[in-house]
Amino acid sequence: MQVELYVQDRFAEFQQPKTINGDDTGVEISVETWENWFERWLDTLQFDIPQEAPIYEIGLRLTDDTEMQSLNAQYRHKNQPTDVLSFAALEVDYPQTLEMLTCEALYLGDIVISVDTAKRQAAQQNHPLQTELAWLASHGLLHLLGWDHPDERSLSKMLRQQVVLLEHVGISIDVE
């Protein structure tokens, strides 16, 4: 499964060093790592993908709480930062043509993660920032594929799926 991932690291533009560190020891999450994770995750979730395509496109934006609060206010009418937002490009009744299925990449949507919030949550959960960023990215991906959590049962199912996704990229996480 091929994924074209477009990473915008707005957070790192204003930080020193110019990369996002996966933990306090300086482990960086490279674009190649992100792409590998999303490829493995989509391979695992192939039955949840609304249609087959030769290539899947996803946008990933790493940002700060200020921008996240603005986006959350604009799109969810909640004037506060949040950890992750997803903007799905596909609807359930997405039209499909033979040309679309064979020639073009399928754009799934965009995921925006607040690194500020991820850092706080990683500290609260006592795991590395890299783990929290992977957790939030997997959550965002599930939303792009139509998963939602309007009730406790569906939230529990979604969280269990996130644990599976992280395990597929070698990250262990304990969800209570």
PDB file of N, CA, C and O in Angstrom, residues 2 6 8 12 21 23-24 26 37 55 57-58 61 75 82-83 101 120 129 137-138 141 145 152-153 161 167:
ATOM      1  N   GLN A   2       0.668   2.146  -0.956  1.00  0.00           N
ATOM      2  CA  GLN A   2       1.512   3.328  -1.068  1.00  0.00           C
ATOM      3  C   GLN A   2       0.769   4.547  -0.538  1.00  0.00           C
ATOM      4  O   GLN A   2      -0.392   4.774  -0.851  1.00  0.00           O
ATOM      5  N   TYR A   6       1.925  14.352   3.187  1.00  0.00           N
ATOM      6  CA  TYR A   6       2.404  15.723   3.123  1.00  0.00           C
ATOM      7  C   TYR A   6       2.468  16.255   4.548  1.00  0.00           C
ATOM      8  O   TYR A   6       1.441  16.517   5.163  1.00  0.00           O
ATOM      9  N   GLN A   8       3.437  19.037   7.223  1.00  0.00           N
ATOM     10  CA  GLN A   8       3.718  20.445   7.493  1.00  0.00           C
ATOM     11  C   GLN A   8       4.032  20.550   8.977  1.00  0.00           C
ATOM     12  O   GLN A   8       3.166  20.298   9.812  1.00  0.00           O
ATOM     13  N   ALA A  12       7.694  23.091  14.508  1.00  0.00           N
ATOM     14  CA  ALA A  12       9.158  23.122  14.496  1.00  0.00           C
ATOM     15  C   ALA A  12       9.706  24.423  13.935  1.00  0.00           C
ATOM     16  O   ALA A  12      10.829  24.806  14.243  1.00  0.00           O
ATOM     17  N   ASN A  21      10.939  16.418  18.351  1.00  0.00           N
ATOM     18  CA  ASN A  21      11.601  15.322  19.040  1.00  0.00           C
ATOM     19  C   ASN A  21      10.569  14.329  19.535  1.00  0.00           C
ATOM     20  O   ASN A  21       9.554  14.709  20.099  1.00  0.00           O
ATOM     21  N   ASP A  23      10.990  12.168  21.891  1.00  0.00           N
ATOM     22  CA  ASP A  23      11.058  12.124  23.351  1.00  0.00           C
ATOM     23  C   ASP A  23      12.150  13.081  23.791  1.00  0.00           C
ATOM     24  O   ASP A  23      12.720  13.795  22.989  1.00  0.00           O
ATOM     25  N   ASP A  24      12.449  13.108  25.057  1.00  0.00           N
ATOM     26  CA  ASP A  24      13.416  14.066  25.567  1.00  0.00           C
ATOM     27  C   ASP A  24      14.858  13.694  25.252  1.00  0.00           C
ATOM     28  O   ASP A  24      15.768  14.428  25.580  1.00  0.00           O
ATOM     29  N   GLY A  26      15.946  13.306  22.161  1.00  0.00           N
ATOM     30  CA  GLY A  26      16.271  13.810  20.836  1.00  0.00           C
ATOM     31  C   GLY A  26      15.939  12.875  19.697  1.00  0.00           C
ATOM     32  O   GLY A  26      16.452  13.036  18.611  1.00  0.00           O
ATOM     33  N   TRP A  37       4.554   4.518   9.031  1.00  0.00           N
ATOM     34  CA  TRP A  37       3.436   4.261   9.953  1.00  0.00           C
ATOM     35  C   TRP A  37       2.107   4.277   9.211  1.00  0.00           C
ATOM     36  O   TRP A  37       1.295   3.359   9.360  1.00  0.00           O
ATOM     37  N   ILE A  55      -2.603   4.809  -4.864  1.00  0.00           N
ATOM     38  CA  ILE A  55      -1.894   5.660  -3.909  1.00  0.00           C
ATOM     39  C   ILE A  55      -2.930   6.378  -3.056  1.00  0.00           C
ATOM     40  O   ILE A  55      -3.968   6.813  -3.552  1.00  0.00           O
ATOM     41  N   GLU A  57      -3.383   9.666  -0.415  1.00  0.00           N
ATOM     42  CA  GLU A  57      -2.763  10.917   0.018  1.00  0.00           C
ATOM     43  C   GLU A  57      -3.374  11.367   1.339  1.00  0.00           C
ATOM     44  O   GLU A  57      -4.596  11.321   1.516  1.00  0.00           O
ATOM     45  N   ILE A  58      -2.496  11.825   2.235  1.00  0.00           N
ATOM     46  CA  ILE A  58      -2.916  12.330   3.541  1.00  0.00           C
ATOM     47  C   ILE A  58      -2.056  13.544   3.866  1.00  0.00           C
ATOM     48  O   ILE A  58      -0.846  13.535   3.635  1.00  0.00           O
ATOM     49  N   ARG A  61      -0.397  17.925   9.645  1.00  0.00           N
ATOM     50  CA  ARG A  61       0.123  19.222  10.093  1.00  0.00           C
ATOM     51  C   ARG A  61       0.370  19.155  11.588  1.00  0.00           C
ATOM     52  O   ARG A  61      -0.532  18.862  12.371  1.00  0.00           O
ATOM     53  N   TYR A  75     -13.974  25.365  13.176  1.00  0.00           N
ATOM     54  CA  TYR A  75     -14.642  24.187  12.625  1.00  0.00           C
ATOM     55  C   TYR A  75     -15.520  23.429  13.607  1.00  0.00           C
ATOM     56  O   TYR A  75     -16.420  22.704  13.191  1.00  0.00           O
ATOM     57  N   THR A  82      -7.290  21.652  21.180  1.00  0.00           N
ATOM     58  CA  THR A  82      -7.566  20.220  21.309  1.00  0.00           C
ATOM     59  C   THR A  82      -6.341  19.480  20.817  1.00  0.00           C
ATOM     60  O   THR A  82      -5.407  20.081  20.285  1.00  0.00           O
ATOM     61  N   ASP A  83      -6.304  18.175  20.997  1.00  0.00           N
ATOM     62  CA  ASP A  83      -5.106  17.426  20.628  1.00  0.00           C
ATOM     63  C   ASP A  83      -5.019  17.110  19.148  1.00  0.00           C
ATOM     64  O   ASP A  83      -3.965  17.221  18.537  1.00  0.00           O
ATOM     65  N   LEU A 101     -10.379   5.123  -9.920  1.00  0.00           N
ATOM     66  CA  LEU A 101      -9.903   3.921  -9.243  1.00  0.00           C
ATOM     67  C   LEU A 101      -8.546   3.451  -9.755  1.00  0.00           C
ATOM     68  O   LEU A 101      -7.817   2.792  -9.030  1.00  0.00           O
ATOM     69  N   ARG A 120       1.900  17.704  26.725  1.00  0.00           N
ATOM     70  CA  ARG A 120       1.241  17.634  28.038  1.00  0.00           C
ATOM     71  C   ARG A 120       0.634  16.255  28.270  1.00  0.00           C
ATOM     72  O   ARG A 120       0.759  15.680  29.350  1.00  0.00           O
ATOM     73  N   LEU A 129       6.871  11.425  23.877  1.00  0.00           N
ATOM     74  CA  LEU A 129       6.117  12.257  22.945  1.00  0.00           C
ATOM     75  C   LEU A 129       5.860  11.501  21.641  1.00  0.00           C
ATOM     76  O   LEU A 129       4.778  11.606  21.063  1.00  0.00           O
ATOM     77  N   ALA A 137      -2.085  10.576  15.741  1.00  0.00           N
ATOM     78  CA  ALA A 137      -2.145  10.396  14.287  1.00  0.00           C
ATOM     79  C   ALA A 137      -3.023   9.199  13.925  1.00  0.00           C
ATOM     80  O   ALA A 137      -3.818   9.267  12.973  1.00  0.00           O
ATOM     81  N   SER A 138      -2.918   8.111  14.674  1.00  0.00           N
ATOM     82  CA  SER A 138      -3.755   6.940  14.397  1.00  0.00           C
ATOM     83  C   SER A 138      -5.230   7.263  14.646  1.00  0.00           C
ATOM     84  O   SER A 138      -6.106   6.819  13.905  1.00  0.00           O
ATOM     85  N   LEU A 141      -6.394   9.279  11.705  1.00  0.00           N
ATOM     86  CA  LEU A 141      -6.573   8.428  10.526  1.00  0.00           C
ATOM     87  C   LEU A 141      -7.897   7.669  10.591  1.00  0.00           C
ATOM     88  O   LEU A 141      -8.619   7.577   9.594  1.00  0.00           O
ATOM     89  N   LEU A 145     -11.198   7.713   7.926  1.00  0.00           N
ATOM     90  CA  LEU A 145     -11.800   6.522   7.328  1.00  0.00           C
ATOM     91  C   LEU A 145     -13.236   6.289   7.784  1.00  0.00           C
ATOM     92  O   LEU A 145     -13.818   5.243   7.505  1.00  0.00           O
ATOM     93  N   GLU A 152     -19.740   5.652  24.454  1.00  0.00           N
ATOM     94  CA  GLU A 152     -18.646   4.925  25.118  1.00  0.00           C
ATOM     95  C   GLU A 152     -18.273   3.635  24.390  1.00  0.00           C
ATOM     96  O   GLU A 152     -17.100   3.291  24.313  1.00  0.00           O
ATOM     97  N   ARG A 153     -19.248   2.930  23.866  1.00  0.00           N
ATOM     98  CA  ARG A 153     -18.983   1.662  23.176  1.00  0.00           C
ATOM     99  C   ARG A 153     -18.126   1.886  21.930  1.00  0.00           C
ATOM    100  O   ARG A 153     -17.129   1.188  21.697  1.00  0.00           O
ATOM    101  N   GLN A 161      -8.679  -0.244  18.558  1.00  0.00           N
ATOM    102  CA  GLN A 161      -8.095  -0.278  17.217  1.00  0.00           C
ATOM    103  C   GLN A 161      -6.810   0.545  17.176  1.00  0.00           C
ATOM    104  O   GLN A 161      -5.848   0.158  16.513  1.00  0.00           O
ATOM    105  N   GLU A 167       0.739  -1.094  17.793  1.00  0.00           N
ATOM    106  CA  GLU A 167       1.497  -2.348  17.879  1.00  0.00           C
ATOM    107  C   GLU A 167       2.099  -2.713  16.526  1.00  0.00           C
ATOM    108  O   GLU A 167       3.208  -3.238  16.455  1.00  0.00           O
TER     109      GLU A 167
END
